[in-house]
Structures are given as C-alpha cells and as structure tokens.
XYZ file of C-alpha atoms in Angstrom:
768
model
C -0.742 290.837 -46.026
C 0.727 292.993 -43.253
C 2.892 292.051 -40.287
C 2.944 293.750 -36.914
C 6.374 294.983 -35.889
C 5.945 292.978 -32.712
C 5.285 289.330 -33.414
C 2.429 287.803 -31.454
C 4.215 284.477 -31.385
C 5.912 282.833 -28.448
C 7.764 285.984 -27.436
C 4.335 287.458 -26.636
C 2.686 284.306 -25.421
C -0.600 285.725 -24.093
C -2.105 285.121 -27.537
C -5.806 284.396 -27.153
C -7.238 280.968 -27.835
C -7.913 280.802 -31.567
C -11.579 279.908 -31.032
C -12.267 281.945 -27.876
C -14.527 284.511 -29.550
C -16.321 281.789 -31.472
C -16.918 279.866 -28.235
C -18.466 282.728 -26.317
C -20.543 283.986 -29.241
C -21.761 280.527 -30.262
C -20.170 280.734 -33.705
C -17.795 277.791 -33.216
C -18.804 274.880 -35.432
C -18.982 271.483 -33.769
C -19.938 268.237 -35.482
C -23.653 268.789 -34.902
C -23.385 272.298 -36.397
C -21.990 271.211 -39.759
C -24.293 271.666 -42.773
C -26.338 268.521 -43.191
C -26.130 266.872 -46.618
C -29.351 266.510 -48.573
C -31.146 263.319 -47.640
C -29.501 262.991 -44.203
C -31.003 260.230 -42.052
C -30.474 259.367 -38.389
C -29.440 256.360 -36.329
C -30.169 255.630 -32.690
C -28.894 252.860 -30.438
C -31.002 250.260 -28.690
C -29.471 249.381 -25.314
C -29.775 246.239 -23.216
C -31.823 246.163 -20.033
C -29.961 243.314 -18.411
C -26.608 243.373 -16.588
C -25.602 239.890 -17.743
C -27.669 237.521 -19.774
C -28.163 235.362 -22.836
C -30.213 236.918 -25.633
C -33.065 234.519 -26.308
C -35.125 236.600 -28.697
C -35.287 239.883 -30.625
C -38.538 241.181 -32.106
C -38.393 244.383 -34.174
C -41.928 244.219 -35.583
C -43.180 247.336 -33.783
C -39.896 249.142 -34.369
C -40.027 248.614 -38.132
C -43.671 249.683 -38.224
C -42.881 253.034 -36.593
C -43.254 256.014 -38.973
C -40.085 257.022 -40.797
C -38.078 253.912 -39.909
C -35.873 252.611 -42.730
C -34.462 249.595 -40.972
C -32.592 248.074 -38.058
C -28.919 247.160 -37.832
C -27.690 244.242 -35.726
C -24.407 242.347 -35.534
C -25.478 240.284 -38.543
C -25.563 243.402 -40.727
C -21.929 244.417 -40.273
C -19.854 243.831 -43.439
C -16.614 243.278 -41.511
C -15.698 242.488 -37.913
C -18.075 243.106 -35.034
C -15.427 244.739 -32.876
C -14.204 248.189 -31.814
C -11.632 247.173 -29.205
C -8.589 249.463 -29.298
C -6.155 246.806 -28.136
C -6.510 243.875 -30.536
C -8.306 241.685 -27.991
C -11.547 241.590 -30.056
C -13.636 241.779 -26.894
C -15.670 244.938 -27.537
C -18.469 244.319 -30.069
C -20.316 247.046 -31.928
C -23.520 245.174 -31.125
C -24.037 242.392 -28.594
C -24.665 239.141 -30.412
C -25.489 236.219 -28.124
C -24.872 237.670 -24.676
C -25.149 241.071 -23.032
C -22.455 241.894 -20.499
C -23.711 245.123 -18.933
C -26.944 247.087 -18.546
C -26.847 249.581 -21.412
C -24.803 247.567 -23.910
C -25.745 248.409 -27.527
C -27.711 245.559 -29.105
C -28.996 247.203 -32.296
C -29.465 250.543 -34.026
C -32.576 251.960 -35.645
C -32.204 254.072 -38.791
C -34.969 256.529 -39.609
C -35.730 259.748 -41.440
C -35.515 261.817 -38.242
C -33.670 261.480 -34.961
C -36.904 261.558 -32.968
C -38.371 258.749 -35.073
C -35.267 256.603 -34.636
C -35.168 257.252 -30.878
C -38.819 256.438 -30.296
C -38.727 253.377 -32.533
C -35.738 251.959 -30.642
C -37.849 251.893 -27.468
C -40.389 249.597 -29.146
C -37.990 246.704 -29.710
C -38.667 243.553 -27.705
C -35.453 241.878 -26.469
C -35.693 238.792 -24.286
C -32.920 237.633 -21.964
C -32.053 234.667 -19.820
C -30.552 236.422 -16.811
C -27.184 235.230 -15.527
C -25.228 236.067 -12.345
C -23.330 239.348 -12.375
C -20.750 241.224 -10.313
C -20.514 244.999 -10.408
C -17.584 246.018 -8.225
C -13.989 244.776 -8.305
C -14.021 243.005 -4.934
C -17.250 241.175 -5.803
C -15.707 240.234 -9.159
C -12.547 238.980 -7.457
C -14.545 236.930 -4.943
C -16.685 235.493 -7.751
C -13.548 234.299 -9.526
C -13.803 236.668 -12.489
C -10.812 236.796 -14.805
C -8.699 239.788 -15.646
C -9.605 241.752 -18.780
C -5.891 242.121 -19.499
C -2.576 241.063 -18.017
C -1.849 242.514 -14.571
C 1.389 244.323 -13.722
C 3.780 244.052 -10.803
C 6.309 246.763 -9.981
C 9.022 245.673 -7.596
C 12.208 247.185 -6.262
C 14.052 245.741 -3.281
C 12.333 243.361 -0.842
C 9.141 244.960 0.446
C 8.132 242.003 2.620
C 11.444 241.802 4.437
C 11.601 245.575 4.932
C 7.995 245.599 6.163
C 8.723 242.872 8.686
C 11.557 244.881 10.252
C 9.885 248.322 10.098
C 9.389 249.898 13.558
C 5.823 250.861 12.631
C 3.295 249.484 10.151
C -0.167 250.484 8.998
C -2.604 248.562 6.824
C -5.654 250.028 5.159
C -8.264 249.760 2.439
C -9.240 252.756 0.322
C -12.243 252.949 -1.990
C -11.718 255.359 -4.880
C -14.714 256.227 -7.024
C -14.950 256.656 -10.775
C -16.040 259.721 -12.717
C -18.092 260.500 -15.787
C -16.452 262.713 -18.412
C -19.547 264.878 -18.751
C -18.194 266.637 -21.815
C -20.547 269.446 -22.812
C -20.716 268.119 -26.381
C -21.838 264.500 -26.262
C -20.780 261.685 -28.542
C -21.701 262.379 -32.161
C -20.746 261.239 -35.646
C -21.915 262.036 -39.164
C -20.955 259.724 -42.017
C -21.218 260.691 -45.682
C -20.912 257.871 -48.235
C -18.743 258.308 -51.299
C -18.154 256.367 -54.479
C -16.822 252.809 -54.385
C -15.763 251.980 -50.803
C -15.248 255.588 -49.697
C -16.837 257.173 -46.643
C -16.130 260.456 -44.854
C -16.711 260.631 -41.104
C -17.116 263.907 -39.223
C -16.835 262.974 -35.567
C -16.023 264.331 -32.141
C -12.935 262.278 -31.352
C -9.528 262.593 -29.736
C -8.135 259.870 -32.013
C -9.020 260.277 -35.707
C -6.617 257.562 -36.882
C -8.195 255.024 -34.556
C -11.659 255.901 -35.837
C -10.327 255.414 -39.372
C -8.888 252.040 -38.396
C -12.080 250.866 -36.645
C -14.460 251.975 -39.395
C -12.280 250.315 -42.027
C -12.365 247.007 -40.164
C -16.101 247.113 -39.489
C -16.779 247.952 -43.166
C -14.068 245.523 -44.355
C -12.353 248.166 -46.490
C -8.799 249.550 -46.571
C -7.975 252.497 -44.327
C -7.423 254.730 -47.370
C -11.141 254.507 -48.108
C -12.058 256.137 -44.788
C -11.500 259.848 -44.129
C -11.993 261.153 -40.587
C -12.363 264.894 -39.912
C -12.308 266.778 -36.602
C -12.442 270.573 -36.377
C -12.969 270.776 -32.625
C -14.602 268.965 -29.737
C -16.758 270.392 -27.001
C -14.686 268.594 -24.401
C -13.165 265.149 -24.310
C -11.151 264.449 -21.130
C -10.341 260.951 -22.446
C -13.982 260.037 -23.070
C -13.484 260.472 -26.806
C -10.220 258.548 -27.091
C -11.843 255.144 -27.732
C -15.522 255.486 -26.850
C -16.448 257.281 -30.046
C -15.440 254.255 -32.158
C -18.868 252.704 -31.689
C -20.780 255.762 -32.915
C -18.554 256.354 -35.929
C -18.860 252.721 -36.993
C -22.655 252.637 -36.664
C -22.963 255.845 -38.709
C -20.582 254.519 -41.376
C -22.312 251.155 -41.730
C -25.717 252.811 -42.023
C -24.391 255.360 -44.550
C -23.046 252.656 -46.834
C -26.109 250.451 -46.342
C -28.617 253.157 -47.358
C -26.211 255.253 -49.458
C -27.258 258.371 -47.557
C -25.525 260.568 -45.019
C -26.206 259.389 -41.468
C -25.918 261.175 -38.140
C -25.973 259.567 -34.700
C -26.243 261.546 -31.467
C -27.404 259.852 -28.252
C -29.296 261.588 -25.468
C -27.185 262.517 -22.433
C -28.725 259.632 -20.469
C -27.850 257.018 -23.083
C -24.435 258.573 -23.607
C -23.645 258.202 -19.901
C -25.065 254.680 -19.699
C -23.351 253.279 -22.789
C -19.884 254.869 -22.524
C -16.991 254.170 -20.147
C -15.873 256.181 -17.124
C -12.808 256.759 -14.978
C -11.844 253.461 -13.354
C -13.055 252.845 -9.796
C -10.432 251.224 -7.562
C -10.331 249.463 -4.232
C -6.776 249.588 -2.900
C -5.341 247.462 -0.108
C -2.111 249.017 1.112
C 0.486 248.525 3.816
C 3.214 250.983 4.726
C 6.182 250.529 7.038
C 7.893 253.578 8.532
C 10.141 254.730 11.362
C 9.482 256.991 14.330
C 10.611 260.047 12.368
C 8.082 259.408 9.610
C 10.447 258.093 6.951
C 8.779 255.526 4.702
C 10.690 252.232 4.684
C 8.444 249.867 2.723
C 5.210 249.915 0.734
C 3.070 247.014 -0.450
C -0.190 247.446 -2.335
C -2.902 245.876 -4.477
C -4.950 248.008 -6.892
C -8.273 246.276 -7.700
C -9.927 248.037 -10.645
C -13.479 247.990 -11.925
C -12.617 247.600 -15.609
C -15.988 246.663 -17.017
C -16.874 243.948 -19.488
C -13.912 244.410 -21.855
C -10.304 245.534 -21.779
C -10.543 248.852 -23.631
C -7.618 250.848 -22.126
C -7.664 249.165 -18.715
C -4.179 247.722 -19.193
C -2.346 251.044 -19.580
C -4.683 252.780 -17.110
C -3.984 250.312 -14.310
C -0.292 250.355 -15.244
C -0.193 254.121 -14.843
C -1.960 253.872 -11.482
C 1.012 251.836 -10.276
C 3.500 254.202 -11.965
C 2.073 257.027 -9.830
C 1.498 255.131 -6.595
C 4.654 256.790 -5.241
C 3.532 260.280 -6.290
C 6.429 262.453 -5.116
C 7.864 260.088 -2.495
C 10.735 257.617 -2.409
C 9.859 254.095 -1.292
C 13.114 252.266 -0.396
C 11.492 248.823 -0.751
C 8.269 248.480 -2.675
C 5.952 246.016 -4.388
C 2.797 247.115 -6.202
C 0.308 244.899 -8.038
C -2.574 245.717 -10.379
C -5.744 243.650 -10.689
C -7.711 244.703 -13.802
C -10.911 242.806 -13.037
C -13.770 242.047 -15.396
C -17.091 243.363 -14.108
C -20.594 243.490 -15.559
C -20.469 247.226 -16.107
C -19.645 249.480 -19.041
C -16.004 249.147 -20.048
C -14.071 251.894 -18.293
C -11.658 253.961 -20.303
C -9.261 256.898 -20.434
C -9.909 259.903 -18.238
C -7.702 262.909 -17.524
C -4.751 261.532 -15.574
C -5.289 258.042 -17.037
C -5.048 256.096 -13.755
C -2.412 258.411 -12.309
C -4.810 260.120 -9.872
C -5.847 256.744 -8.448
C -2.188 256.069 -7.676
C -1.304 259.516 -6.354
C -4.193 259.661 -3.883
C -3.113 256.400 -2.249
C 0.350 257.847 -1.668
C -1.296 260.820 0.025
C -3.501 258.531 2.130
C -0.413 256.709 3.409
C 1.302 260.011 4.226
C -1.797 261.052 6.154
C -1.860 257.757 8.063
C 1.787 258.157 9.080
C 1.255 261.757 10.199
C -1.717 260.919 12.414
C 0.080 257.913 13.898
C 2.990 260.173 14.878
C 0.952 263.259 15.780
C 2.659 265.361 13.091
C 1.598 267.770 10.373
C 1.196 265.693 7.163
C 3.162 268.397 5.342
C 6.171 267.597 7.522
C 5.930 263.926 6.525
C 5.603 264.894 2.878
C 8.799 266.941 3.000
C 10.726 264.147 4.701
C 9.881 261.624 2.013
C 10.288 263.666 -1.181
C 12.449 262.112 -3.886
C 16.058 263.221 -4.101
C 17.690 263.295 -7.510
C 19.220 259.952 -8.395
C 16.708 257.844 -6.463
C 14.780 255.200 -8.394
C 11.031 254.952 -8.844
C 9.323 251.561 -8.379
C 9.748 251.057 -12.151
C 13.486 251.811 -11.902
C 13.490 255.184 -13.654
C 15.769 257.665 -11.866
C 14.335 260.999 -10.766
C 16.678 263.610 -12.222
C 14.684 266.855 -12.293
C 13.261 267.193 -8.762
C 12.099 270.763 -8.111
C 9.409 270.172 -5.462
C 11.512 271.426 -2.528
C 11.648 274.850 -4.169
C 7.941 274.739 -5.057
C 7.120 273.753 -1.459
C 9.199 276.570 -0.008
C 7.713 279.167 -2.345
C 4.144 277.992 -1.812
C 4.280 277.767 1.982
C 5.754 281.284 2.080
C 3.313 282.775 -0.429
C 0.208 281.440 1.302
C 1.525 281.668 4.892
C 0.814 277.969 5.366
C 2.097 277.471 8.920
C 0.237 280.434 10.400
C -2.953 279.417 8.613
C -2.660 275.834 9.827
C -2.310 277.066 13.393
C -5.364 279.268 12.886
C -7.289 276.216 11.689
C -6.218 274.235 14.762
C -7.250 277.128 17.009
C -10.626 277.403 15.290
C -11.342 273.681 15.641
C -10.329 273.750 19.316
C -13.502 275.771 19.950
C -15.480 272.595 19.081
C -18.034 274.442 16.991
C -20.352 273.053 14.329
C -18.187 274.340 11.469
C -14.805 272.618 11.355
C -11.910 273.649 9.175
C -9.117 271.775 7.444
C -6.016 272.710 5.478
C -3.662 270.575 3.421
C -0.642 271.050 1.177
C -0.211 268.261 -1.376
C 2.229 267.825 -4.267
C 2.161 266.054 -7.612
C 4.899 264.431 -9.659
C 3.454 263.243 -12.964
C 5.209 261.329 -15.725
C 4.798 262.624 -19.269
C 4.669 260.275 -22.271
C 2.429 257.512 -23.535
C 3.431 254.310 -21.751
C 2.747 252.581 -25.075
C 6.036 253.763 -26.559
C 4.888 253.662 -30.207
C 2.242 256.337 -29.546
C 4.971 258.887 -28.831
C 5.099 260.170 -32.404
C 3.405 262.938 -34.364
C 3.187 264.408 -37.836
C 2.364 267.775 -39.347
C 1.848 269.416 -42.729
C 2.609 273.054 -43.531
C 1.893 274.867 -46.791
C 3.187 278.371 -47.447
C 1.111 279.851 -50.264
C 2.479 282.289 -52.824
C 0.800 285.255 -51.099
C 2.628 284.489 -47.859
C -0.320 282.962 -46.030
C 0.325 279.692 -44.195
C -1.812 276.597 -43.783
C -1.043 274.511 -40.699
C -2.228 270.968 -40.102
C -1.126 268.512 -37.442
C -2.310 265.232 -35.973
C -3.523 266.635 -32.668
C -7.143 267.451 -31.947
C -8.566 270.572 -30.355
C -10.963 269.992 -27.471
C -10.819 273.452 -25.927
C -7.346 273.048 -24.398
C -5.681 275.532 -26.765
C -3.492 273.057 -28.643
C -4.064 274.699 -32.019
C -3.163 278.111 -30.630
C 0.080 276.832 -29.134
C 1.138 275.036 -32.315
C 0.311 278.112 -34.405
C 2.440 280.231 -32.059
C 5.350 277.845 -32.595
C 5.068 278.171 -36.369
C 4.645 281.964 -36.146
C 7.822 282.272 -34.126
C 9.716 279.982 -36.478
C 8.843 282.160 -39.489
C 8.817 285.374 -37.415
C 5.462 286.219 -38.900
C 2.250 287.422 -37.354
C 0.052 284.599 -36.109
C -2.831 286.026 -38.156
C -1.050 284.733 -41.286
C -1.591 281.153 -40.118
C -4.747 279.216 -40.841
C -5.228 276.313 -38.443
C -7.068 273.668 -40.436
C -9.197 270.809 -39.163
C -7.528 267.584 -38.158
C -8.000 265.058 -40.932
C -6.571 261.668 -41.776
C -6.237 262.886 -45.382
C -3.358 265.194 -44.466
C -1.474 263.606 -41.551
C -1.676 259.799 -41.323
C -1.194 257.335 -38.471
C -1.573 259.879 -35.713
C -1.681 259.190 -31.987
C -4.538 260.191 -29.730
C -4.477 263.670 -28.291
C -4.003 262.351 -24.788
C -1.376 261.702 -22.109
C -0.803 265.483 -21.942
C 1.380 265.062 -25.022
C -0.488 267.220 -27.546
C 1.854 270.211 -27.493
C 5.006 268.166 -26.889
C 4.463 265.953 -29.918
C 2.580 268.113 -32.409
C 4.503 271.261 -31.580
C 7.791 269.536 -32.375
C 6.362 268.008 -35.557
C 5.150 271.426 -36.732
C 8.510 272.978 -35.932
C 10.219 270.259 -37.977
C 8.056 271.108 -41.019
C 8.675 274.836 -40.576
C 12.436 274.310 -40.317
C 12.446 272.324 -43.577
C 10.753 275.180 -45.433
C 13.007 277.745 -43.747
C 16.110 275.849 -44.857
C 14.954 275.986 -48.492
C 14.139 279.680 -48.169
C 17.541 280.424 -46.645
C 19.282 278.713 -49.557
C 17.146 280.654 -52.013
C 17.600 284.027 -50.284
C 21.356 283.566 -49.964
C 21.611 282.955 -53.710
C 19.052 285.556 -54.821
C 20.295 288.438 -52.634
C 23.959 287.410 -52.714
C 24.384 286.923 -48.962
C 26.339 284.316 -46.962
C 23.948 281.580 -45.934
C 24.854 281.834 -42.264
C 23.925 285.522 -42.265
C 20.360 285.014 -43.504
C 17.965 285.737 -40.638
C 14.215 285.569 -40.133
C 13.221 288.767 -38.327
C 9.722 290.145 -37.594
C 7.878 290.323 -40.910
C 11.084 290.134 -42.965
C 14.066 288.043 -43.957
C 17.412 289.790 -43.515
C 20.087 289.112 -46.129
C 23.196 291.030 -47.199
C 22.224 294.160 -45.290
C 18.673 294.119 -46.720
C 15.440 293.435 -44.840
C 13.212 291.864 -47.484
C 9.472 291.658 -46.632
C 8.263 288.107 -46.013
C 5.608 288.428 -48.754
C 8.211 289.468 -51.281
C 10.517 286.567 -50.430
C 7.701 284.032 -50.690
C 6.465 285.397 -54.038
C 9.998 285.299 -55.421
C 10.567 281.795 -54.066
C 7.413 280.578 -55.786
C 8.539 282.069 -59.099
C 11.886 280.356 -58.623
C 10.100 277.027 -58.108
C 11.086 276.583 -54.459
C 9.064 273.898 -52.695
C 6.989 275.697 -50.054
C 5.391 272.708 -48.385
C 6.744 270.210 -45.858
C 5.619 267.253 -43.790
C 7.075 267.306 -40.292
C 7.637 264.429 -37.914
C 8.713 263.925 -34.318
C 9.248 260.976 -32.010
C 10.033 261.267 -28.315
C 13.622 260.246 -27.567
C 15.091 258.269 -24.643
C 11.944 256.415 -23.598
C 11.738 252.626 -23.320
C 9.682 250.229 -21.255
C 9.802 246.476 -20.614
C 6.472 245.536 -19.091
C 7.507 241.931 -18.434
C 10.252 243.016 -16.050
C 8.542 246.191 -14.822
C 11.610 248.252 -15.653
C 12.479 251.059 -18.010
C 12.050 254.740 -18.667
C 8.389 255.073 -19.638
C 8.416 258.853 -19.117
C 10.487 261.490 -20.895
C 10.244 263.850 -17.911
C 8.148 264.708 -14.867
C 5.867 267.700 -14.306
C 5.539 268.994 -10.750
C 3.176 271.126 -8.752
C 1.657 271.720 -5.328
C -1.536 273.152 -3.879
C -2.725 274.359 -0.474
C -6.474 274.133 0.084
C -8.508 275.256 3.077
C -12.088 274.080 3.640
C -14.975 274.556 6.048
C -17.170 271.550 6.890
C -20.619 271.675 8.452
C -20.633 268.726 10.874
C -24.442 268.723 11.110
C -25.011 268.210 7.383
C -21.670 267.033 5.984
C -21.631 269.915 3.508
C -18.463 271.888 2.871
C -16.997 274.801 0.942
C -13.500 275.394 -0.374
C -12.475 278.639 1.276
C -9.160 279.133 -0.466
C -6.700 277.391 -2.750
C -3.183 278.447 -3.669
C -1.367 276.659 -6.488
C 2.156 276.769 -7.856
C 2.519 274.581 -10.915
C 5.446 273.685 -13.160
C 4.912 273.985 -16.910
C 8.561 274.613 -17.770
C 8.890 277.609 -20.082
C 5.242 278.245 -20.719
C 4.138 278.338 -24.353
C 1.136 280.448 -23.373
C 0.707 281.422 -19.697
C -2.939 282.447 -20.122
C -3.916 279.095 -21.626
C -1.763 277.191 -19.141
C -3.340 278.931 -16.142
C -6.772 278.147 -17.561
C -5.833 274.489 -17.863
C -4.556 274.429 -14.270
C -7.718 276.053 -12.917
C -9.979 273.703 -14.861
C -7.976 270.609 -13.952
C -7.985 271.528 -10.263
C -11.761 272.011 -10.155
C -12.362 268.798 -12.105
C -10.045 266.909 -9.741
C -11.787 268.327 -6.702
C -15.142 267.363 -8.237
C -13.977 263.772 -8.700
C -13.131 263.560 -4.993
C -16.114 265.410 -3.550
C -19.390 265.506 -5.463
C -19.161 263.219 -8.516
C -20.566 259.830 -7.556
C -21.429 256.867 -9.776
C -24.058 254.521 -8.386
C -25.457 251.237 -9.723
C -28.596 249.618 -8.322
C -28.982 245.961 -7.402
C -30.045 245.136 -10.976
C -26.813 246.492 -12.380
C -28.343 249.661 -13.839
C -26.401 252.930 -13.610
C -28.735 255.349 -11.870
C -26.515 258.441 -11.967
C -26.922 259.031 -15.681
C -28.080 262.630 -16.057
C -27.439 266.117 -14.662
C -30.357 265.496 -12.296
C -28.606 262.571 -10.596
C -24.896 263.157 -11.277
C -23.395 266.294 -9.753
C -20.442 267.957 -11.446
C -18.837 270.952 -9.720
C -20.475 274.275 -10.499
C -18.909 277.712 -10.666
C -20.146 278.180 -7.097
C -18.110 275.156 -5.972
C -14.773 276.659 -6.962
C -12.505 277.966 -4.194
C -13.746 281.279 -2.826
C -10.179 282.559 -3.169
C -8.228 280.909 -5.980
C -4.606 281.876 -6.572
C -2.770 280.134 -9.414
C 0.871 280.831 -10.117
C 3.261 279.303 -12.639
C 6.735 278.247 -11.543
C 8.083 280.636 -14.150
C 11.668 279.973 -13.105
C 11.379 276.341 -14.230
C 12.784 275.124 -17.529
C 12.458 271.586 -18.839
C 15.831 269.851 -18.664
C 14.839 267.771 -21.688
C 14.668 269.143 -25.215
C 10.930 269.639 -25.466
C 9.271 272.321 -27.556
C 10.738 275.603 -26.246
C 11.623 273.744 -23.005
C 7.960 273.681 -21.995
C 6.192 270.991 -19.995
C 2.802 269.352 -20.414
C -0.083 270.923 -18.527
C -3.279 268.987 -19.333
C -3.245 266.223 -16.719
C -0.730 266.966 -13.920
C -2.719 269.732 -12.161
C -5.788 267.474 -11.968
C -4.203 265.790 -8.950
C -3.822 269.083 -7.102
C -7.521 268.686 -6.263
C -6.406 266.012 -3.783
C -5.506 268.904 -1.458
C -9.246 269.539 -1.033
C -9.889 265.895 -0.141
C -7.046 265.935 2.389
C -8.290 269.178 3.922
C -11.788 267.689 4.351
C -10.216 264.685 6.042
C -8.444 266.995 8.512
C -11.649 268.891 9.300
C -13.495 265.638 9.999
C -10.583 264.223 12.034
C -10.838 267.219 14.364
C -14.039 265.643 15.720
C -11.863 262.935 17.293
C -9.196 265.441 18.330
C -6.933 264.162 15.519
C -6.331 260.860 17.296
C -7.008 259.053 14.024
C -7.561 260.049 10.389
C -11.074 260.301 8.994
C -10.320 257.570 6.404
C -12.959 258.861 4.005
C -13.478 256.926 0.817
C -13.727 258.964 -2.365
C -15.808 260.805 -3.317
C -16.214 262.542 0.040
C -19.874 263.325 -0.510
C -21.755 265.123 2.279
C -23.321 261.778 3.195
C -19.913 260.134 3.620
C -18.584 263.116 5.539
C -21.547 263.036 7.903
C -21.151 259.293 8.500
C -17.458 259.781 9.277
C -18.287 262.614 11.685
C -20.789 260.401 13.501
C -18.302 257.513 13.619
C -15.615 259.677 15.185
C -18.111 261.127 17.657
C -19.063 257.614 18.685
C-alpha cells in the first residue's frame, strides 16, 4: 500500500463523505438492496381502523385463503413478551391484544411468499371493534382526565410567582406547536435470517442496533447473544429509527424463526407514516414578566405534549423541551412544568432536536411579545437578555462558554442587519400586497444524552499485517458523515492515508451495548472511542519500534506514512509487518464515557450537558398577503462547531438542519380527522420543503475561531441538532411581515406551522 505525502486526515479535513459517490450513482447498499437469501418470504402489518376500541372479533379466513399466504401472526404467536417499549414500562405491544389505542396500531402480520401477496392479504382481514371515547390533542386529553404516559418534570429556580407579581409588565399567551413526520427517504425495513439453535441475524435500518438486539431477544425469549444486528447505512433517520424500528425487526425475527426462512418486512409509505411516531406536538401556556427596558424578570410555563398511546421517549423529550425553554436567555426567576399526556394517537418519539426546538421557539415567542409591547426591535431584546458566564440555567447548570455576543456582532456586520431591517420597514410602509419580514435568532443547545448512562461508546480497530486497517464503532451512518469523521480521526492518529481504512458495518457482534446514534453525540462519543483504540495500538507499536530500532521511546514519532525512530523514517507497512512477525497485538477495543455530567431528575438539578453549541441566523422573507404564501429571500448563518472535524460535512449538516427546521415551522402539517385517522400520510398530503423552498440566497459560515473548552474529540462540537433551531428565524420573520398589517401594534401570534392558510387568517385578523 502507498501513502500520500500529505495525509488526508484531520489536517486536511475537506475529505469527502465516504459514501458520497455511491449515493449519487445509486451504488450504495441499503437494507432493501442486500442480496436476498434463497427462500426469502415477506411479512406485512395489518393496522387498526379504530382510534380507541375493544377488539371483539378477528376473522382471518379470507386472508389465509389468499394465494401465497403462509400464515398470520398475532400477539398469541409471540414466544416471549409482547412489548417493544424502550423504557421498561411495557406499554408498547408488538401487536394489539384486547384493545386498540390509535388508528393505525398494528394488530397482526401476514406472512406470504411475496410482499404484494402479504400486503393484499392483510387488507382482507375482518377486525371488529367496540368503539370507545378518544382524545387526540393534549388539551382534549387533559380535559378528559387522561393520565400522563410518564412522570412529568418541574424545573424551578428562585420564586417565579413572587417575581411575576412584582414585575412592571406581564404578558400571558398560548402557543400551539405542531409535530413533524421524519419522512426519511428510506422507510422502515428489516430482514431477518434464521440460524441454528436460537440464533437470528437482523439486517435493519436503525439508529440503535443494541436496542433492536435487546427487543428481539425479549420477544423471542432468547439471550441477547443469540441475536446479531447489522447496519451498514440508513437512508435517513432523524430520530425516527431510534425506537420505531423495534416493531419491524421483531416481526421479521418472529416470522423467520416460525417458518425457518429469511423474512423481509417493508411497509408502504402510507402505512409507515400512520404506524410510526412523530415529533411531539405541544400546546404551551406561558407567562413572562419584564421591565420597561425589556429585561426578563420571571417566566412561568406549562408544556402540554401530545405523547400518543404509550411512553416511548416522551419522558426525555419533554424533559429536553424544558431544558431548552430558556434558549439563550437568562431567566432570574423561573418555573417550568411538563405535561406528557396520553392521547389516542401513534406514540410520538425522537426527532432531530429531541424536544429542544419546542422549548427554544417558546423563548423566541416571549422575546417577540416583549419587543412588540415595548415597540423595540426583537433583536435588541435578545441581546439584552443573553446569558452571561456564571449565570444558572433553570436546571442549575452554570453557563461557562457563552460566545453568542461575538456571533451576534459578526453576523449583524456580515449581513448588514440594521440597514436591511430599515429597508424592510420602509418597504412595508408602502402598504403593498407583498410584505417583508426579517429576524435574527440565536440557539444555545445542550450536548449529551440526558439519560447519563447513554453517554458511552465503544470501538474496535484491527491493523492487518499488510498495514490495512479495519475500523468498527457503535455509531450508525445515516448520511451525516459519522463514518468519515471517525475514519479521519484514526487516519490522523496513525498518520496514514484515509484510504488505508476500511469502515465496516455497525454490528452488535463487534461492539456491544452501544448507545443510539442520537443527541448529536455520534462524533463526540464514537470518535473518542476510536481514538482510544488507536492509541492503545500506537503505544504497543512505539514500544516495539523503540526496541527494534534502538531509539528512546519518547523520540518515536508517527509521521505521514512512516514511523520515525533513531534518525530513521521507517515506512508504516514495514513497521506493521515487522510487528506482526514479532507477535505484537495489532487489535484493540476502545471505550469512552463523557465526563462531568450528572443529573438528578427528582430535584431538577445537575449538569445534564457536557457543553453548549451556539449559533445564529438572519432570515428575510416576503409574504403575499392575498394568498398567505411566502418565500425565504435570504438567510445568513454563523454556527459554532468548535474546531471542525470536517467543514464540508459540517456545513452540509447546517444547511440541511436549517431547511428541515424551517419546514417544520412552515409547510409540514399533521392533521387527524374526527375519527382519529391521520390524513396527512403520504407525499400527496404532507408537504416537506423542496429544493425550491430553500432560501434564495443562503450563506453559511462556521465560527472557525471557536474551540470547545471541554476535552472533546479535537475540541470539536456536535453539529447534527443545534442548527435545526436556526429555522426559527424564518418563522419569526414571517411573524414580522404579518404584524406589519397592523402597523406592528401587536405580534402576529401565529401557531406553528405557519402554513399559508394560517398566515392568511392572521392577516385578515389584523386587518379587522
């Protein structure tokens, strides 16, 4: 093997995504592209058509008579537990047994020779229900006396009620915040291959292979060592494959063992959207007290969440909503309460930002309310209330790395914010049909799993005798470039060309007990674990080289393509071959756990986050007041990723996150009818942002002067989730454009998403 004289590792961090060419040429293998074993059969789910009811009868006569059908699986056919809940609450069955709790809940699965046969046969089943009352939204659930799916949380610092009572000014409001479908390009899919004894191998599109292993083992009633879970890559996840894939993997595994044949399950897009969880909808009641200068004095709020029929991840999601209800602002006295309410809808789950966006946007709504009450630019109010280092968050973690003032200054200068805002005001003063808005909004986002035990990762590195390197870690690749970043870290550690490194599929056979690739922690955790493994092998090689080439140990150096010892630069290949002959162990398992973090949920105090990532965006929009339609004219972003591991990948993540965040707040709307059926369940009825919806001018810049104060991998910062919330700048800009109709006497108070219909109704309200 040959090495370039310039290492394409972290020193040259524009390394292309390892699968980029495969993606654009269609040669990347996803789960559905894997070679199908001989005798493969297919499963398909049968979904309920009742929002809440008692199952009074199930007739599969016509289903079983359909050509190619091998059988039907129900709850009675599961060897182990009928449960795929990720939290130990045992409230999320594989198949409904006596009751159905939402329209679209899986009741059975048909297994047939072909997917089309299984799908058509499932539609012939006759399920009878005794309908029961249901509640779909969180306020209706609260008023109906529904229980919580999990324990609520209260964050409290100071005395919010007393401070509110003495505040010179107070504002109360209610804010409806919509959910969002993940709309991953590759839908849910699993293929199970039975082995001897209790063994089964699952190829699945999942962000959490170890959880799939755990769930399949319990449903089959076998030990975890009998279940192997493999993931090469996903065609998108966004949190929708953190827990929601458990169901599909378990159904495939049960069918595979039952018929002793490989089984694949892949739902249609409609059924995928109906049967799997979304971003949590919230209704938030808030009150803010402030002074005549716009300083926030007190905040009180209730976050009512549509959690669905079971807990899933609603506990940590609603917790994180409260953790980010301050966004970038200091609340001197504050009390925040979550209400994770049970509703007769699909169980909502993780989604990029994991509840954080639903906290951040409320902070921005309160800032907007204060600004309009005082007749000020909201940006001025934002600057006044930014955290200063040493101040405590509502969960009593001190802010110690505040860099937003510098980001603000740089961004407002770069994009000429003040002149552009005045131009917007001048344009709107003409009272034309097209109204403009501009907004500058920040984000402060905490990085770490709030479930402390998830903040760990493992890796496995083999250096083969020819000098090639096999790299495996517990993270999963869903297009975000994690594998490329981790390979760069290993390449720099060995000072070898990245082409030497083979990034192997994620598998529970190599790295056990892994955490989900979520919470923006993929590079932080797996990068450090891989570095740990590389450093172990390097230490052995240094000892060997020092002895073999008679050099002081502290003078042995890894340099591009070579190891320097005693005045000699020995080629990497030669050192590795000699080390193998000398019986040096050239394999290592790495491990990392995040330091410093701790969290006591009972008291609402601790340090749940290792550090904060920061950013800010300015967005300008044009709104047609006759139709409610709008375009994003321009967006400027400065985002903090610390010392970037790969600027090209990081900028791509920021751009994608921004557009996805803007889509959540503008065009992506979930709608249930009066029977409890989700009607926005296909591309024809659910609108994700298109390429044409991106900002007409889109400038993204990294805060390349930033360096993580904590000892993260190469002093980088997470990038997956934080920039999602920069899309709030679009929502705020739309609000300004609409508020111009009433001469800015009051805010538009749009609920999210700000669809053209909602915009038009707000325009008409302000005109009235």
